[in-house]
Structure formats: structure tokens, C-alpha cells
Coordinates of C-alpha atoms and ligand atoms in Angstrom, one line a residue:
M1 CA 141.7 114.2 159.1
P2 CA 145.4 113.8 158.0
R3 CA 147.7 114.6 160.9
S4 CA 146.7 117.4 163.3
E5 CA 144.9 120.5 162.2
K6 CA 147.9 122.5 163.3
S7 CA 150.3 120.6 161.1
L8 CA 147.9 120.7 158.2
I9 CA 147.7 124.5 158.4
E10 CA 151.5 124.6 158.6
R11 CA 151.7 122.7 155.3
I12 CA 149.2 125.0 153.7
R13 CA 151.0 128.0 155.1
H14 CA 154.3 126.7 153.7
R15 CA 152.8 126.6 150.2
A16 CA 150.8 129.8 150.4
R17 CA 152.6 132.8 148.8
S18 CA 152.2 136.4 149.5
G19 CA 151.1 139.2 147.2
P20 CA 150.9 142.9 147.2
A21 CA 147.3 142.9 148.5
V22 CA 148.2 140.8 151.6
I23 CA 149.6 142.7 154.6
Q24 CA 149.0 139.8 156.9
G25 CA 148.2 136.3 155.5
I26 CA 147.9 133.0 157.2
G27 CA 148.8 132.9 160.9
D28 CA 146.7 135.6 162.6
D29 CA 143.0 135.9 163.6
C30 CA 142.2 137.8 160.4
A31 CA 144.0 138.4 157.2
V32 CA 144.8 142.1 156.5
L33 CA 144.3 143.1 152.9
R34 CA 145.0 146.3 151.1
V35 CA 143.6 147.1 147.6
P36 CA 144.7 150.1 145.5
S37 CA 143.1 153.3 146.7
G38 CA 140.0 154.2 144.7
H39 CA 139.1 150.5 144.1
D40 CA 135.9 148.8 145.1
L41 CA 136.2 145.3 146.8
L42 CA 134.7 142.3 145.1
V43 CA 134.0 139.2 147.2
T44 CA 132.7 135.8 146.1
T45 CA 132.3 132.4 147.8
D46 CA 131.7 129.0 146.2
F47 CA 131.3 125.5 147.5
T48 CA 133.0 122.5 146.0
L49 CA 131.3 119.4 147.5
E50 CA 132.2 115.7 147.0
N51 CA 129.6 113.9 144.9
V52 CA 128.0 117.2 144.0
H53 CA 130.8 118.9 142.1
F54 CA 133.3 116.1 141.8
R55 CA 133.9 112.4 142.3
R56 CA 137.2 111.1 143.5
E57 CA 136.9 108.3 141.0
W58 CA 136.6 110.7 138.1
H59 CA 138.7 113.6 139.2
S60 CA 142.3 113.7 140.5
A61 CA 143.0 115.7 143.6
E62 CA 144.9 118.3 141.5
V63 CA 142.0 118.7 139.2
I64 CA 139.5 119.2 142.1
G65 CA 141.8 121.8 143.6
R66 CA 142.1 123.7 140.3
R67 CA 138.4 123.5 139.6
C68 CA 137.7 124.7 143.2
I69 CA 139.6 128.0 142.9
T70 CA 138.6 128.5 139.2
R71 CA 134.9 128.8 140.3
G72 CA 135.9 131.8 142.4
L73 CA 138.2 133.3 139.9
S74 CA 135.5 133.0 137.2
D75 CA 133.1 135.1 139.3
I76 CA 135.8 137.8 139.6
A77 CA 136.3 137.7 135.8
A78 CA 132.5 138.1 135.4
M79 CA 132.8 141.5 137.1
G80 CA 135.8 142.6 135.1
G81 CA 137.8 142.4 138.3
E82 CA 141.3 141.8 139.4
P83 CA 141.7 138.8 141.8
R84 CA 143.7 139.8 144.9
A85 CA 143.6 137.0 147.5
A86 CA 141.9 133.7 148.1
F87 CA 140.6 132.0 151.3
L88 CA 140.0 128.2 151.6
S89 CA 137.8 126.6 154.1
L90 CA 138.4 122.8 154.0
A91 CA 136.5 120.0 155.7
L92 CA 138.2 116.7 155.4
E93 CA 137.3 113.2 156.5
S94 CA 139.5 111.6 159.2
R95 CA 140.5 109.0 156.6
T96 CA 141.3 111.5 153.8
P97 CA 144.9 110.7 152.8
Q98 CA 147.6 113.4 153.4
K99 CA 148.7 112.8 149.9
W100 CA 145.2 113.7 148.5
V101 CA 145.3 116.9 150.5
D102 CA 148.8 117.8 149.2
R103 CA 147.8 117.2 145.6
F104 CA 144.5 119.1 146.0
L105 CA 146.6 122.1 147.3
E106 CA 149.0 121.6 144.5
G107 CA 146.3 122.0 141.9
L108 CA 144.7 124.9 143.7
M109 CA 147.9 126.8 144.2
A110 CA 149.0 126.2 140.6
A111 CA 145.9 128.0 139.3
A112 CA 146.4 130.7 142.0
R113 CA 149.9 131.3 140.9
E114 CA 148.8 131.8 137.3
W115 CA 146.9 134.9 138.4
N116 CA 149.3 135.9 141.2
V117 CA 146.6 135.3 143.8
P118 CA 148.0 134.5 147.3
L119 CA 146.1 132.1 149.7
A120 CA 145.6 134.5 152.6
G121 CA 143.7 132.3 155.0
G122 CA 140.8 129.9 155.6
D123 CA 139.5 127.4 158.0
T124 CA 140.1 123.7 158.6
A125 CA 137.6 121.2 160.0
Q126 CA 136.6 117.5 160.1
S127 CA 133.8 116.4 157.8
L128 CA 131.7 113.4 158.8
G129 CA 130.7 112.8 155.2
G130 CA 132.6 113.7 152.1
I131 CA 135.2 116.4 151.4
Q132 CA 133.9 119.9 151.3
A133 CA 135.8 123.0 150.2
D134 CA 134.6 126.6 150.2
I135 CA 136.7 129.1 148.3
V136 CA 136.5 132.8 148.8
V137 CA 138.1 135.0 146.3
V138 CA 138.6 138.7 147.0
G139 CA 139.2 141.0 144.1
S140 CA 138.9 144.7 143.2
A141 CA 138.0 147.0 140.4
P142 CA 138.4 150.8 140.1
K143 CA 135.5 152.5 141.8
G144 CA 132.2 152.1 140.0
T145 CA 133.6 150.1 137.1
A146 CA 132.7 146.5 138.1
I147 CA 130.4 145.1 135.5
A148 CA 127.0 143.9 136.8
R149 CA 124.5 141.5 135.4
S150 CA 121.9 144.2 135.4
G151 CA 123.2 146.5 132.6
A152 CA 121.8 144.7 129.5
R153 CA 119.5 146.9 127.4
P154 CA 117.2 146.0 124.4
G155 CA 119.2 145.9 121.2
D156 CA 122.5 144.8 122.8
A157 CA 124.2 141.9 121.2
I158 CA 124.8 138.8 123.3
Y159 CA 128.3 137.2 123.2
V160 CA 129.9 134.1 124.7
T161 CA 133.6 133.3 125.0
G162 CA 135.0 129.9 124.0
S163 CA 132.7 127.0 123.4
L164 CA 129.9 125.5 125.5
G165 CA 128.6 122.2 126.8
G166 CA 132.1 120.6 127.0
S167 CA 132.1 120.1 130.8
A168 CA 128.6 118.5 130.8
A169 CA 129.7 116.2 127.9
A170 CA 132.8 115.3 129.8
I171 CA 130.8 114.3 132.9
A172 CA 128.4 112.3 130.7
Q173 CA 131.4 110.4 129.2
L174 CA 133.0 109.9 132.6
R175 CA 129.8 108.4 133.8
K176 CA 130.1 105.9 131.0
G177 CA 133.8 105.4 132.0
K178 CA 135.4 106.6 128.8
L179 CA 137.2 109.9 128.9
R180 CA 140.8 110.7 129.2
A181 CA 142.0 114.1 130.4
Q182 CA 143.4 114.9 126.9
D183 CA 140.0 114.2 125.4
Y184 CA 138.7 117.4 126.9
Q185 CA 141.4 119.4 128.7
R186 CA 139.2 122.3 129.7
H187 CA 137.0 120.2 132.0
F188 CA 140.1 119.0 134.0
H189 CA 142.2 122.1 133.6
P190 CA 139.8 125.1 133.3
T191 CA 141.1 128.7 133.2
A192 CA 139.0 131.6 134.4
R193 CA 138.5 134.3 131.7
I194 CA 140.1 137.0 133.9
E195 CA 141.9 138.7 131.0
V196 CA 138.7 138.9 128.9
G197 CA 136.7 140.4 131.8
R198 CA 139.5 142.9 132.6
W199 CA 139.7 143.9 128.9
L200 CA 136.0 144.4 128.6
R201 CA 136.0 146.6 131.7
R202 CA 138.9 148.7 130.5
R203 CA 137.4 149.2 127.0
Q204 CA 133.9 149.8 128.6
L205 CA 132.7 147.3 126.0
A206 CA 130.2 145.2 128.0
S207 CA 126.9 146.4 129.4
A208 CA 126.5 143.3 131.5
I209 CA 128.5 140.1 132.2
I210 CA 127.8 136.8 133.9
D211 CA 130.0 133.7 134.0
L212 CA 128.6 130.4 132.7
S213 CA 128.7 128.2 135.7
D214 CA 125.1 126.8 135.7
G215 CA 124.5 126.6 132.0
L216 CA 123.7 129.1 129.2
S217 CA 119.9 128.8 129.5
T218 CA 120.0 129.3 133.3
D219 CA 122.7 132.0 133.4
L220 CA 121.1 134.0 130.6
A221 CA 117.8 133.9 132.5
H222 CA 119.7 135.3 135.5
L223 CA 121.2 138.1 133.5
C224 CA 117.9 139.0 131.8
E225 CA 116.0 138.9 135.1
E226 CA 118.5 141.3 136.7
S227 CA 118.5 143.6 133.7
G228 CA 114.7 143.5 133.3
V229 CA 114.9 142.4 129.6
G230 CA 114.2 139.4 127.3
A231 CA 116.5 137.8 124.7
E232 CA 116.6 136.0 121.4
I233 CA 119.2 133.3 120.9
D234 CA 120.1 131.8 117.5
A235 CA 120.7 128.1 118.2
A236 CA 122.9 127.6 115.2
A237 CA 125.3 130.4 116.4
I238 CA 126.1 128.8 119.7
P239 CA 129.7 127.6 119.7
R240 CA 129.6 124.0 120.7
A241 CA 132.6 122.2 122.4
R242 CA 134.3 119.2 120.9
V243 CA 134.9 116.4 123.3
G244 CA 136.1 112.8 123.3
R245 CA 138.6 110.7 121.4
G246 CA 136.9 111.6 118.1
Q247 CA 136.5 115.3 119.2
E248 CA 132.7 115.1 118.4
T249 CA 130.8 118.3 118.6
V250 CA 128.5 118.3 121.6
S251 CA 124.7 118.5 121.2
T252 CA 122.8 121.8 121.2
A253 CA 121.0 120.7 124.3
L254 CA 124.3 120.3 126.2
A255 CA 125.6 123.6 124.9
L256 CA 122.3 125.2 126.1
H257 CA 122.0 123.6 129.5
G258 CA 125.3 122.1 130.5
G259 CA 127.1 123.7 133.4
E260 CA 130.6 124.5 134.6
D261 CA 132.1 125.8 131.4
Y262 CA 133.4 128.9 133.2
E263 CA 133.1 131.0 130.0
L264 CA 131.7 134.5 130.0
L265 CA 128.4 135.7 128.6
F266 CA 128.3 139.4 128.0
T267 CA 126.1 142.0 126.3
S268 CA 127.3 144.9 124.3
R269 CA 126.0 147.6 122.0
R270 CA 129.4 148.2 120.4
K271 CA 131.5 146.3 117.9
T272 CA 133.4 143.5 119.6
P273 CA 136.4 141.6 118.2
A274 CA 136.2 137.9 117.2
T275 CA 138.9 137.0 119.7
I276 CA 140.1 138.7 123.0
F277 CA 143.4 137.5 124.4
G278 CA 143.3 134.5 122.1
V279 CA 139.8 133.5 123.3
S280 CA 137.1 133.3 120.7
V281 CA 134.1 135.6 121.1
T282 CA 130.8 134.6 119.4
C283 CA 127.6 136.6 118.9
I284 CA 124.7 134.3 119.7
G285 CA 121.7 136.6 119.8
R286 CA 120.3 139.9 121.0
I287 CA 118.6 141.4 124.0
R288 CA 114.9 142.2 123.5
R289 CA 112.3 144.2 125.3
G290 CA 110.0 142.3 127.7
S291 CA 111.0 139.2 129.7
E292 CA 110.7 136.3 127.2
I293 CA 113.8 134.4 126.2
T294 CA 113.3 132.8 122.8
L295 CA 115.4 130.2 121.0
I296 CA 115.4 130.4 117.2
E297 CA 116.1 127.2 115.4
G298 CA 115.7 127.6 111.6
Q299 CA 112.1 128.7 111.1
M300 CA 111.1 127.6 114.6
R301 CA 110.8 129.9 117.6
R302 CA 110.3 128.5 121.1
D303 CA 110.7 129.6 124.7
L304 CA 114.2 128.8 126.1
V305 CA 113.4 127.2 129.4
P306 CA 116.2 127.4 131.9
R307 CA 117.3 123.8 132.4
G308 CA 120.9 124.2 133.6
W309 CA 122.5 123.1 136.8
E310 CA 120.0 123.2 139.7
H311 CA 121.0 122.1 143.1
F312 CA 118.8 119.6 144.9
R313 CA 118.0 118.3 141.4
S314 CA 121.2 117.1 139.9
R315 CA 124.4 115.4 141.0
V316 CA 127.6 114.6 139.1
Ligands
ADP1 P1 141.0 130.5 164.2 O1 140.9 129.7 165.4 O2 141.3 132.0 164.5 O3 140.0 130.3 163.2 P2 142.8 128.7 162.8 O4 143.6 127.9 163.7 O5 141.5 128.1 162.2 O6 142.4 130.1 163.5 O7 143.7 129.3 161.6 C1 144.9 129.8 161.9 C2 145.4 130.5 160.6 O8 145.5 129.5 159.5 C3 144.5 131.6 160.1 O9 145.3 132.6 159.6 C4 143.6 130.9 159.1 O10 143.2 131.9 158.1 C5 144.6 129.9 158.5 N1 144.0 128.7 157.9 C6 143.3 127.8 158.6 N2 142.8 126.9 157.8 C7 143.2 127.2 156.5 C8 143.0 126.7 155.2 N3 142.4 125.5 155.0 N4 143.6 127.3 154.2 C9 144.3 128.5 154.4 N5 144.5 129.0 155.6 C10 144.0 128.4 156.6
MG2 MG1 139.6 128.5 162.2

């Protein structure tokens, strides 16, 4: 590990900022947080593991730090919540360069600052194989207003924000060794859809939300299962990302099954605008009775089998 644990924590503490939710941040046995009275607490935790979620040859330390916290922020967005504080547990190899750690924190803190989220604590340890980071994001929402996955009902329209499949296409191109950051910024510089989630909650527009981290086919299956419903998706309606030097549109397969887009999928029975806070919102289908999820491609109808990101099966 670079330097001693104590001096590393000092460096982290030096960068961490405070925020209104943090009464006691880094430096004590526990952080002390306070959320507005009448709010429920939201807590999410996500691993970022070397050679599972990133490769040091493909991703700069800043990019890995940003993607690490964005995973947690995206979960808060998917509840319509307000992020309040983050916690970082970091396992580094003894040979991890100090510079790498500094740049990782730089990327992570830059994304945290965008949402005014203070880093309020964490843990530091030595890893015997690969860098591992676990991010905890604590958020809040006014009592009873957090938007669950379980609220979708037959007849609701299904919407997604932004465009899909871009991150998986970026990984595929990185594997072939031909992708510059500017060829698909959102993979290297993702932003959680916090504003969209918050707006949907305030307007009471969404009956259910999930963030697209594993891939549309898998995350939609999660939402349908929790809601006890089925769905119909119109393949032609799915907004597909454009990636690479030529900004080619990704395949329908990648848009259906590619992971880590950090967009939101939500259901609604009310009219929804085409853009929310500058982010496009596209209707891709409808919730149906039963438990089947059907993909409509022209005249063809087939079962949409969840084939998104599955741990113990895929690696970056
Ligand atoms: P403890 O022995 O009680 O776990 P530590 O020495 O691990 O305490 O941590 C001291 C302080 O530094 C705590 O406030 C902890 O939350 C914080 N801290 C430790 N590691 C990190 C990290 N990677 N990121 C942010 N804060 C950290
Ligand atoms: Mg500790």
C-alpha cells in the first residue's frame, strides 16, 4: 500500500469536504449524519473490482474513481433520492502507486462535488490481489416518497433516459484496442441521473424506477419480478447509443443486454415529457399482466431473455 494507512487516510481526509448532512466526518469511530426531519434514509453499497469492473490498461485512475461513486449515486437516483454522504472502503496492493490513489480520489471527489456529496468515512486495507473499492452512498427522501421497483402496474408505459448499450460497446472496442475517451464520453465520464429521479419523485410521475446497471433485459426483469407484472418492449423504439470514431449506432443486442449505462428505466401511467433536465426520455413499451417479457421486432414477437451483466459469468 502507498505510504502508511494513517498517512493515506490523512490524504483522503484532506480532500474530503463536509456537507450539511455530516455532523462528524472522517476522524472518529463513526460518522454522525443528520438528514432533514421527516425524511427516510436510503443506503446503497457497490463494489468496484479490478478486472471485473475495470482494467487499469483501459481506464485511468480518475475514470475508475468517477465510475466507482457514480454506481452508488445512480442507485440513489433510482429511488428519486437526494444523495447526502459517501463512504469509501478501499483495498490497495502494496505496490499500488501513490499517484494512482491520488488520481482515483480526484475522479471520485470530482463527481461527489457535482452533487455536493461529502466523503464522510470509509476503511482502508491491503489487498493481496487487485484493487477493490466499495462505495456506500447514503441519501434521503421525504417520508414514504422513495420510488420502489415494485410499483409498476399493467398499462403503465415504460420509459428509459438517454441511450443504451454505449458502455458495453465501449468495452468491446477497448478490448480491440481502439477507443479514445472522446469517442464515447459517457463510458469514461458517466453522470448519475439524480435530477431526473428527483423530478419524477416531486411530480409523482413514476410508478416504479430502476437504474440500468446490469442491462435493460436484466434490469427490466428485476422490475417486473418485484412488481409482479410482465412487459412488452418495442425493439425499434429503444434509443441506441452512438460510439466510436464514426459514431456508429450500437446493435440492438448491446442496447438490450449491455450493462453499466447508469440510465434510469421507469414506468408511468401519466404523460411524460420528451426531455427532463436536458436528458431525453423515450417510451420503449408497456407493462402487461402476467409475468412474460416480450420483445416486438416488426411482425415478430419473442421472449426477452435476461442476458445482461451476470457476475461469475462475465468479466471486462
Ligand atoms: P477504525 O479503526 O475505527 O476503523 P480507521 O483508522 O480505519 O478507524 O479510520 C479512521 C477514520 O478514517 C474513520 O473516520 C474512517 O471512516 C476514515 N477512513 C478510513 N479509510 C477511509 C477511506 N478509504 N475513505 C474515507 N475515509 C476513510
Ligand atoms: Mg477502519
